[in-house]
Short mmCIF file of C-alpha atoms in Angstrom, two decimals:
data_model
loop_
_atom_site.label_atom_id
_atom_site.label_comp_id
_atom_site.label_asym_id
_atom_site.label_seq_id
_atom_site.Cartn_x
_atom_site.Cartn_y
_atom_site.Cartn_z
CA MET A 1 126.52 105.20 16.86
CA ASN A 2 127.52 108.85 16.93
CA SER A 3 128.04 110.21 13.41
CA LEU A 4 131.45 111.59 14.47
CA HIS A 5 132.74 108.17 15.50
CA LYS A 6 136.15 107.58 13.86
CA LYS A 7 135.83 110.77 11.80
CA ARG A 8 139.14 112.59 11.30
CA ILE A 9 138.80 116.23 12.23
CA LEU A 10 141.44 118.87 11.57
CA LEU A 11 140.87 121.67 14.07
CA GLY A 12 142.44 124.99 13.13
CA VAL A 13 142.85 127.45 16.01
CA SER A 14 143.70 131.04 15.18
CA GLY A 15 144.63 134.09 17.25
CA SER A 16 141.53 135.15 19.16
CA ILE A 17 140.71 135.42 22.83
CA ALA A 18 138.07 132.78 22.08
CA ALA A 19 140.88 130.29 21.45
CA TYR A 20 140.45 129.11 25.05
CA LYS A 21 137.19 127.45 23.95
CA ALA A 22 139.18 125.16 21.67
CA ALA A 23 140.00 123.03 24.73
CA LEU A 24 136.33 122.21 25.29
CA LEU A 25 135.78 121.72 21.57
CA VAL A 26 138.60 119.18 21.37
CA ARG A 27 137.25 117.40 24.43
CA LEU A 28 133.73 117.16 22.96
CA LEU A 29 135.01 115.89 19.61
CA VAL A 30 137.18 113.23 21.25
CA LYS A 31 134.27 112.22 23.49
CA ALA A 32 132.14 111.79 20.36
CA GLY A 33 134.72 109.33 19.02
CA ALA A 34 136.50 111.59 16.55
CA GLU A 35 140.23 111.67 15.85
CA VAL A 36 141.39 115.27 16.27
CA GLN A 37 144.52 116.88 14.88
CA VAL A 38 145.03 120.48 16.01
CA VAL A 39 146.77 123.05 13.81
CA MET A 40 147.43 126.41 15.46
CA THR A 41 148.59 129.75 14.11
CA GLU A 42 151.57 131.30 15.87
CA SER A 43 149.36 134.00 17.41
CA ALA A 44 146.93 131.40 18.78
CA THR A 45 149.67 129.96 21.00
CA ALA A 46 149.63 133.21 22.99
CA PHE A 47 146.02 132.56 24.05
CA ILE A 48 146.15 128.81 24.82
CA THR A 49 149.15 126.53 25.08
CA PRO A 50 149.74 123.80 22.50
CA LEU A 51 150.40 121.45 25.43
CA THR A 52 146.79 121.79 26.59
CA LEU A 53 145.36 120.90 23.20
CA ALA A 54 147.92 118.16 22.59
CA THR A 55 147.01 116.54 25.90
CA LEU A 56 143.28 116.62 25.11
CA SER A 57 143.65 115.48 21.50
CA LYS A 58 146.37 112.91 22.27
CA ARG A 59 148.30 114.20 19.24
CA PRO A 60 151.15 116.72 18.93
CA VAL A 61 149.86 120.16 17.95
CA LEU A 62 151.20 121.50 14.64
CA SER A 63 151.89 125.19 14.11
CA ARG A 64 154.81 125.48 11.66
CA PHE A 65 155.78 123.95 8.34
CA VAL A 66 158.89 122.51 9.98
CA ALA A 67 158.88 121.47 13.64
CA ASP A 68 161.53 123.34 15.65
CA ASP A 69 162.50 120.42 17.87
CA THR A 70 162.78 117.62 15.32
CA GLY A 71 163.09 119.31 11.96
CA THR A 72 160.11 117.28 10.74
CA TRP A 73 158.16 118.71 7.81
CA ASN A 74 154.47 119.01 8.57
CA ASN A 75 153.06 118.14 5.18
CA HIS A 76 150.04 120.36 4.61
CA VAL A 77 149.01 118.36 1.55
CA GLU A 78 148.87 115.10 3.48
CA LEU A 79 146.96 116.80 6.29
CA GLY A 80 144.41 118.10 3.79
CA LEU A 81 143.97 114.60 2.37
CA TRP A 82 143.79 112.96 5.82
CA ALA A 83 140.84 114.89 7.18
CA ASP A 84 137.13 114.16 6.88
CA ALA A 85 136.48 117.78 7.89
CA LEU A 86 138.49 120.93 8.55
CA VAL A 87 137.10 123.13 11.31
CA ILE A 88 138.66 126.53 11.95
CA ALA A 89 137.43 127.72 15.34
CA PRO A 90 138.00 130.39 16.27
CA ALA A 91 138.55 131.94 12.85
CA SER A 92 139.99 135.41 13.38
CA ALA A 93 139.55 138.25 10.90
CA ARG A 94 143.14 137.73 9.76
CA THR A 95 142.67 133.99 9.19
CA LEU A 96 139.41 134.60 7.30
CA ALA A 97 141.27 137.08 5.08
CA ARG A 98 144.09 134.59 4.45
CA CYS A 99 141.66 131.86 3.43
CA ALA A 100 139.49 134.16 1.30
CA THR A 101 142.45 135.55 -0.64
CA ALA A 102 144.71 132.48 -0.76
CA LEU A 103 147.40 134.28 1.24
CA CYS A 104 149.27 131.10 2.09
CA ASP A 105 151.83 132.32 4.62
CA ASP A 106 151.32 129.91 7.51
CA LEU A 107 150.59 126.21 8.04
CA LEU A 108 146.87 126.65 8.73
CA SER A 109 146.20 128.62 5.55
CA ALA A 110 148.23 126.05 3.57
CA VAL A 111 146.17 123.24 5.08
CA TYR A 112 142.98 125.14 4.17
CA LEU A 113 144.07 125.48 0.53
CA SER A 114 145.02 121.80 0.43
CA ALA A 115 141.86 120.44 2.06
CA LYS A 116 139.78 118.08 -0.04
CA CYS A 117 137.16 117.74 2.69
CA PRO A 118 134.27 119.98 3.82
CA VAL A 119 135.48 123.14 5.60
CA PHE A 120 133.72 124.80 8.53
CA LEU A 121 134.74 128.26 9.71
CA ALA A 122 133.51 129.72 13.01
CA PRO A 123 134.38 133.45 13.16
CA ALA A 124 135.23 135.21 16.43
CA MET A 125 136.16 138.88 16.78
CA ASP A 126 134.89 142.19 18.10
CA LEU A 127 131.59 143.41 16.67
CA ASP A 128 133.02 146.29 14.58
CA MET A 129 135.53 143.90 13.01
CA TYR A 130 132.77 141.35 12.35
CA ARG A 131 130.56 143.98 10.69
CA HIS A 132 133.35 145.62 8.68
CA PRO A 133 132.69 145.42 4.92
CA ALA A 134 136.03 143.67 4.38
CA THR A 135 135.11 140.88 6.82
CA VAL A 136 131.59 140.61 5.40
CA ASP A 137 133.08 140.36 1.91
CA ASN A 138 135.56 137.69 3.00
CA LEU A 139 132.80 135.61 4.61
CA ASN A 140 130.69 135.88 1.46
CA ARG A 141 133.68 134.83 -0.66
CA LEU A 142 134.30 131.85 1.60
CA ARG A 143 130.65 130.82 1.35
CA SER A 144 130.83 131.10 -2.42
CA PHE A 145 133.72 128.62 -2.37
CA GLY A 146 131.39 126.06 -0.75
CA ASN A 147 132.68 126.48 2.80
CA HIS A 148 130.30 126.23 5.75
CA ILE A 149 130.18 129.31 8.00
CA ILE A 150 129.12 128.77 11.61
CA ASP A 151 127.92 132.28 12.35
CA ALA A 152 129.17 134.20 15.35
CA THR A 153 126.60 134.82 18.05
CA HIS A 154 125.38 137.86 19.97
CA GLY A 155 126.64 138.53 23.48
CA GLU A 156 129.24 140.23 25.64
CA LEU A 157 132.61 140.46 23.94
CA ALA A 158 136.13 140.66 25.37
CA SER A 159 136.21 144.39 24.64
CA GLY A 160 133.25 144.91 26.95
CA LEU A 161 130.94 145.72 24.04
CA VAL A 162 127.78 143.70 23.44
CA GLY A 163 126.88 142.47 19.98
CA GLU A 164 127.66 139.90 17.31
CA GLY A 165 131.14 138.43 17.21
CA ARG A 166 131.16 135.74 19.92
CA LEU A 167 132.45 132.35 18.84
CA ALA A 168 129.62 129.84 18.51
CA GLU A 169 129.58 127.57 21.54
CA PRO A 170 131.61 124.34 21.20
CA GLU A 171 128.41 122.31 21.60
CA THR A 172 126.91 124.15 18.63
CA ILE A 173 129.99 123.48 16.50
CA VAL A 174 129.87 119.77 17.36
CA GLN A 175 126.13 119.63 16.57
CA THR A 176 126.83 121.24 13.19
CA LEU A 177 129.38 118.53 12.42
CA GLU A 178 127.05 115.78 13.65
CA ARG A 179 124.30 117.05 11.37
CA HIS A 180 126.70 117.18 8.44
CA PHE A 181 127.84 113.58 8.87
CA SER A 182 124.32 112.32 9.69
CA ARG A 183 122.59 113.91 6.71
CA ARG A 184 120.41 111.55 4.68
CA PRO A 185 119.40 112.76 1.19
CA GLU A 186 115.85 111.47 1.56
CA LEU A 187 115.35 113.54 4.73
CA VAL A 188 117.25 116.74 3.92
CA GLY A 189 114.74 119.59 3.76
CA LYS A 190 111.77 117.44 4.75
CA SER A 191 109.40 118.96 7.31
CA ILE A 192 109.01 116.70 10.33
CA LEU A 193 106.38 117.50 12.97
CA ILE A 194 106.85 115.77 16.34
CA THR A 195 104.87 115.94 19.57
CA ALA A 196 106.46 115.00 22.89
CA GLY A 197 105.90 115.00 26.62
CA PRO A 198 102.74 115.11 28.73
CA THR A 199 99.94 117.63 28.91
CA GLN A 200 98.62 119.29 32.05
CA GLU A 201 94.87 119.84 32.39
CA PRO A 202 94.03 122.51 34.99
CA ILE A 203 91.76 121.76 37.94
CA ASP A 204 92.39 125.15 39.51
CA PRO A 205 95.31 127.63 39.39
CA VAL A 206 97.57 125.30 41.40
CA ARG A 207 96.47 121.75 40.48
CA TYR A 208 96.23 119.78 37.28
CA VAL A 209 95.59 116.32 35.80
CA SER A 210 98.60 114.83 34.00
CA ASN A 211 100.61 111.62 33.42
CA HIS A 212 104.14 110.29 33.92
CA SER A 213 105.53 111.13 30.46
CA THR A 214 108.94 112.86 30.51
CA GLY A 215 109.27 113.57 26.78
CA LYS A 216 112.55 111.64 26.48
CA MET A 217 111.40 109.49 23.55
CA GLY A 218 109.98 112.39 21.53
CA PHE A 219 113.05 114.55 22.13
CA ALA A 220 115.30 111.69 21.01
CA ILE A 221 113.28 111.36 17.81
CA ALA A 222 113.49 115.10 17.18
CA HIS A 223 117.27 115.00 17.67
CA ALA A 224 117.68 112.10 15.23
CA PHE A 225 115.73 113.83 12.46
CA ALA A 226 117.46 117.18 13.01
CA ARG A 227 120.87 115.50 12.70
CA ALA A 228 119.71 113.83 9.49
CA GLY A 229 119.06 117.21 7.88
CA ALA A 230 115.28 117.48 8.30
CA ASN A 231 113.44 120.63 9.32
CA VAL A 232 112.01 119.64 12.69
CA THR A 233 109.14 121.26 14.57
CA LEU A 234 108.79 119.92 18.11
CA VAL A 235 105.55 120.60 19.97
CA ALA A 236 106.51 119.89 23.57
CA GLY A 237 104.36 119.57 26.65
CA PRO A 238 105.71 120.53 30.09
CA THR A 239 109.13 118.91 30.53
CA TYR A 240 112.50 119.71 32.07
CA LEU A 241 114.33 118.63 28.90
CA ALA A 242 116.44 121.07 26.92
CA THR A 243 116.00 121.29 23.17
CA PRO A 244 118.49 118.70 21.86
CA ASP A 245 119.55 120.62 18.75
CA GLU A 246 119.43 124.34 18.06
CA ALA A 247 118.12 123.64 14.55
CA ILE A 248 114.87 122.35 16.04
CA ARG A 249 111.91 124.74 16.12
CA ARG A 250 110.35 124.16 19.54
CA ILE A 251 106.80 125.16 20.50
CA ASN A 252 106.00 124.84 24.20
CA VAL A 253 102.43 124.03 25.19
CA ARG A 254 100.71 122.96 28.37
CA SER A 255 97.18 121.64 27.81
CA ALA A 256 95.81 119.11 25.34
CA GLN A 257 93.91 121.89 23.57
CA GLU A 258 97.10 123.93 23.18
CA MET A 259 98.94 120.88 21.83
CA PHE A 260 96.14 120.21 19.37
CA GLN A 261 96.08 123.80 18.14
CA SER A 262 99.87 124.07 17.68
CA THR A 263 100.06 120.67 15.99
CA ALA A 264 97.10 121.40 13.71
CA ASP A 265 98.66 124.72 12.69
CA ALA A 266 101.92 123.03 11.66
CA PHE A 267 100.36 119.91 10.12
CA PRO A 268 99.50 121.19 6.61
CA THR A 269 103.15 121.76 5.71
CA ALA A 270 104.50 118.61 7.40
CA ASP A 271 105.83 115.78 5.25
CA VAL A 272 105.94 113.45 8.26
CA THR A 273 104.06 113.77 11.55
CA ILE A 274 105.15 111.70 14.56
CA LEU A 275 102.67 111.84 17.44
CA ASN A 276 104.64 110.72 20.46
CA ALA A 277 103.14 112.95 23.18
CA ALA A 278 101.08 111.41 25.98
CA VAL A 279 98.05 113.67 25.55
CA ALA A 280 95.38 113.62 28.24
CA ASP A 281 92.17 111.93 27.06
CA TYR A 282 90.07 113.97 29.48
CA THR A 283 90.22 117.47 30.95
CA PRO A 284 88.28 119.10 33.79
CA ALA A 285 85.06 120.53 32.35
CA TYR A 286 84.96 123.51 34.70
CA PRO A 287 88.42 124.45 36.04
CA ALA A 288 88.16 126.79 39.01
CA ASP A 289 89.64 130.28 38.76
CA LYS A 290 90.64 130.17 42.44
CA LYS A 291 92.31 127.49 44.54
CA ILE A 292 89.77 124.89 45.66
CA LYS A 293 89.75 124.56 49.45
CA LYS A 294 89.87 121.19 51.19
CA ASN A 295 86.48 121.05 52.88
CA ASP A 296 84.46 117.95 52.06
CA ALA A 297 85.52 114.35 52.69
CA GLN A 298 84.94 113.59 49.02
CA PHE A 299 85.58 115.67 45.95
CA ALA A 300 84.47 114.95 42.39
CA ILE A 301 85.69 116.54 39.17
CA GLU A 302 83.57 116.45 36.04
CA LEU A 303 85.75 115.57 33.06
CA THR A 304 85.16 116.04 29.37
CA LYS A 305 86.96 114.48 26.39
CA THR A 306 89.86 116.30 24.77
CA VAL A 307 90.29 116.53 21.02
CA ASP A 308 91.73 113.31 19.55
CA ILE A 309 94.76 114.80 17.78
CA ALA A 310 95.71 111.66 15.86
CA ALA A 311 92.18 110.98 14.62
CA THR A 312 91.59 114.61 13.65
CA LEU A 313 94.84 114.93 11.71
CA GLY A 314 94.47 111.44 10.27
CA ALA A 315 91.15 112.49 8.73
CA GLN A 316 92.88 115.50 7.13
CA LYS A 317 96.00 113.64 5.96
CA ARG A 318 96.86 113.97 2.29
CA PRO A 319 98.28 111.06 0.23
CA ASP A 320 101.70 112.75 0.22
CA GLN A 321 101.86 112.93 4.03
CA LEU A 322 103.03 110.23 6.44
CA MET A 323 101.90 109.79 10.05
CA MET A 324 103.27 107.69 12.89
CA GLY A 325 101.46 107.26 16.19
CA PHE A 326 102.35 105.65 19.51
CA ALA A 327 100.37 103.22 21.64
CA LEU A 328 101.42 102.54 25.21
CA GLU A 329 99.36 99.58 26.34
CA THR A 330 98.96 97.38 29.41
CA ASP A 331 96.79 94.57 27.99
CA ASN A 332 95.63 93.24 24.61
CA GLU A 333 98.56 95.23 23.25
CA ARG A 334 98.65 94.09 19.62
CA ALA A 335 94.88 94.26 19.12
CA ASN A 336 94.60 97.70 20.70
CA ALA A 337 97.50 99.03 18.65
CA LEU A 338 96.09 97.69 15.38
CA GLY A 339 92.72 99.23 16.16
CA LYS A 340 94.34 102.62 16.71
CA LEU A 341 96.44 102.27 13.55
CA HIS A 342 93.45 101.81 11.25
CA ARG A 343 90.89 103.88 13.13
CA LYS A 344 93.11 106.98 13.05
CA ASN A 345 94.42 106.54 9.50
CA LEU A 346 98.07 106.19 10.52
CA ASP A 347 100.88 104.80 8.40
CA TRP A 348 102.61 103.22 11.41
CA ILE A 349 101.82 102.54 15.03
CA VAL A 350 104.65 102.19 17.54
CA LEU A 351 103.61 99.82 20.30
CA ASN A 352 105.24 99.54 23.67
CA SER A 353 103.98 97.86 26.80
CA LEU A 354 104.26 98.82 30.44
CA ARG A 355 104.66 95.11 31.10
CA ASP A 356 108.11 95.18 29.44
CA SER A 357 110.85 95.99 31.93
CA GLY A 358 112.75 99.14 30.96
CA ALA A 359 110.05 100.41 28.59
CA GLY A 360 107.54 103.21 28.98
CA PHE A 361 107.67 106.50 30.86
CA GLY A 362 110.77 107.87 32.53
CA HIS A 363 113.28 105.26 31.35
CA ASP A 364 116.31 105.96 29.17
CA THR A 365 115.46 102.77 27.28
CA ASN A 366 112.46 101.51 25.35
CA LYS A 367 111.25 98.32 23.70
CA ILE A 368 109.04 98.83 20.68
CA THR A 369 107.12 96.98 18.00
CA VAL A 370 106.35 98.95 14.83
CA ILE A 371 103.34 97.93 12.76
CA SER A 372 102.71 99.42 9.33
CA ARG A 373 99.40 100.14 7.62
CA GLN A 374 99.95 96.90 5.68
CA GLU A 375 100.39 95.18 9.10
CA ILE A 376 104.05 94.46 8.49
CA VAL A 377 105.59 94.01 11.94
CA HIS A 378 109.07 95.09 13.05
CA GLU A 379 110.01 93.96 16.56
CA PHE A 380 113.01 95.48 18.31
CA ASP A 381 114.94 94.56 21.44
CA LEU A 382 115.25 96.83 24.46
CA LYS A 383 117.49 99.74 23.44
CA ARG A 384 118.50 103.24 24.50
CA LYS A 385 115.94 105.77 23.35
CA ASP A 386 118.41 107.45 21.00
CA GLU A 387 118.89 104.07 19.30
CA VAL A 388 115.13 103.55 19.16
CA ALA A 389 114.85 106.97 17.50
CA ASP A 390 117.40 105.90 14.86
CA ASP A 391 115.35 102.74 14.16
CA LEU A 392 112.21 104.82 13.63
CA LEU A 393 114.11 107.25 11.42
CA THR A 394 115.33 104.36 9.26
CA ILE A 395 111.80 103.02 8.80
CA ILE A 396 110.47 106.42 7.75
CA ALA A 397 113.50 107.21 5.57
CA GLU A 398 113.08 103.94 3.67
CA GLN A 399 109.46 104.86 2.94
CA LEU A 400 110.49 108.32 1.75
CA MET A 401 113.17 106.78 -0.47
CA THR A 402 110.46 105.03 -2.49
CA LYS A 403 108.93 108.44 -3.22
CA LEU A 404 112.12 110.10 -4.48
CA PRO A 405 112.28 110.77 -8.24
CA PRO A 406 114.78 108.57 -10.10
CA LYS A 407 118.26 109.96 -10.62
CA ASN A 408 119.16 111.29 -14.06
CA GLU A 409 121.43 108.96 -15.94
#
């Protein structure tokens, strides 16, 4: 389930040209299952109509202490108590100053001062305003209060200048909230190393040996751990997939040797390593430097073994490190998976079979069996790969929980 499901989000919209992005932000939050209440400053209504945001949020937009049409008092204290999170996006220089100095002269600033929930501010303004010492000081003050600042990004601004000051994209703001609500104490700050996708072994400059892996499972795992607060490094073979979370450090590789080298470089500092990539077992021994012409009726390629990444890292693994490997099998599944588990010094092996409908390469679903070093077996039904990733995260998190120091009484 999405971590924003049924979360109550107060969205503050202040006077900035970037206010038009609030429409997409509301739409994304509602799509994620959140309840959204929009509070606008008077100046924000000049950039986007309250009707637009009310229609998307399915709630009347609030902008004054007392509604003009009904005389109803919009209780800022109750709003502050209602919300699971207050997000001010865009946060103009004026709104940042109000919040930083407790200048409570409009509904949004009153809601901010009344909020008992986490507060996220996403600044948006021209680059000189963003860099001005007064704005920098206000942002530092707001951070010191415990607020979360979603930094402005670099790009073309409404003034025509290019630099920092652009509102973070709505997708980035939603991801920030998802990570906040998905955080698990046992995973926050942990270094998670994940491999994903296929490798391509060159025959000549235009041909290669590969497999049918798409990387979907590994990318789903990376997304789950990033949302939970872990520091994720994703070593990805050739795939069309976009990085699922901007907090993920992605390293793109092509060949098995490149994947081994990048994974081995990151391994010493990893708390958990999850080897999901479908790495080629063999590579052409003598790749041609020019395109091979089609001449003979038969053509043979001499292959040589690639480095066994799991076995190599398993031999180096320290007692404080955890490793999970994957085994995609077509026959003698359990026996083959157990052999790989112990031979490569893994803590878990994730078994799936091409004989299971909806499992394996290319599908949006997977059916797995997880076997621990102690040969404890967890069998799961066919699920979406994001749900499978959550199951794997839970198994690893429970193991990490046993290693946490006891809480002080």
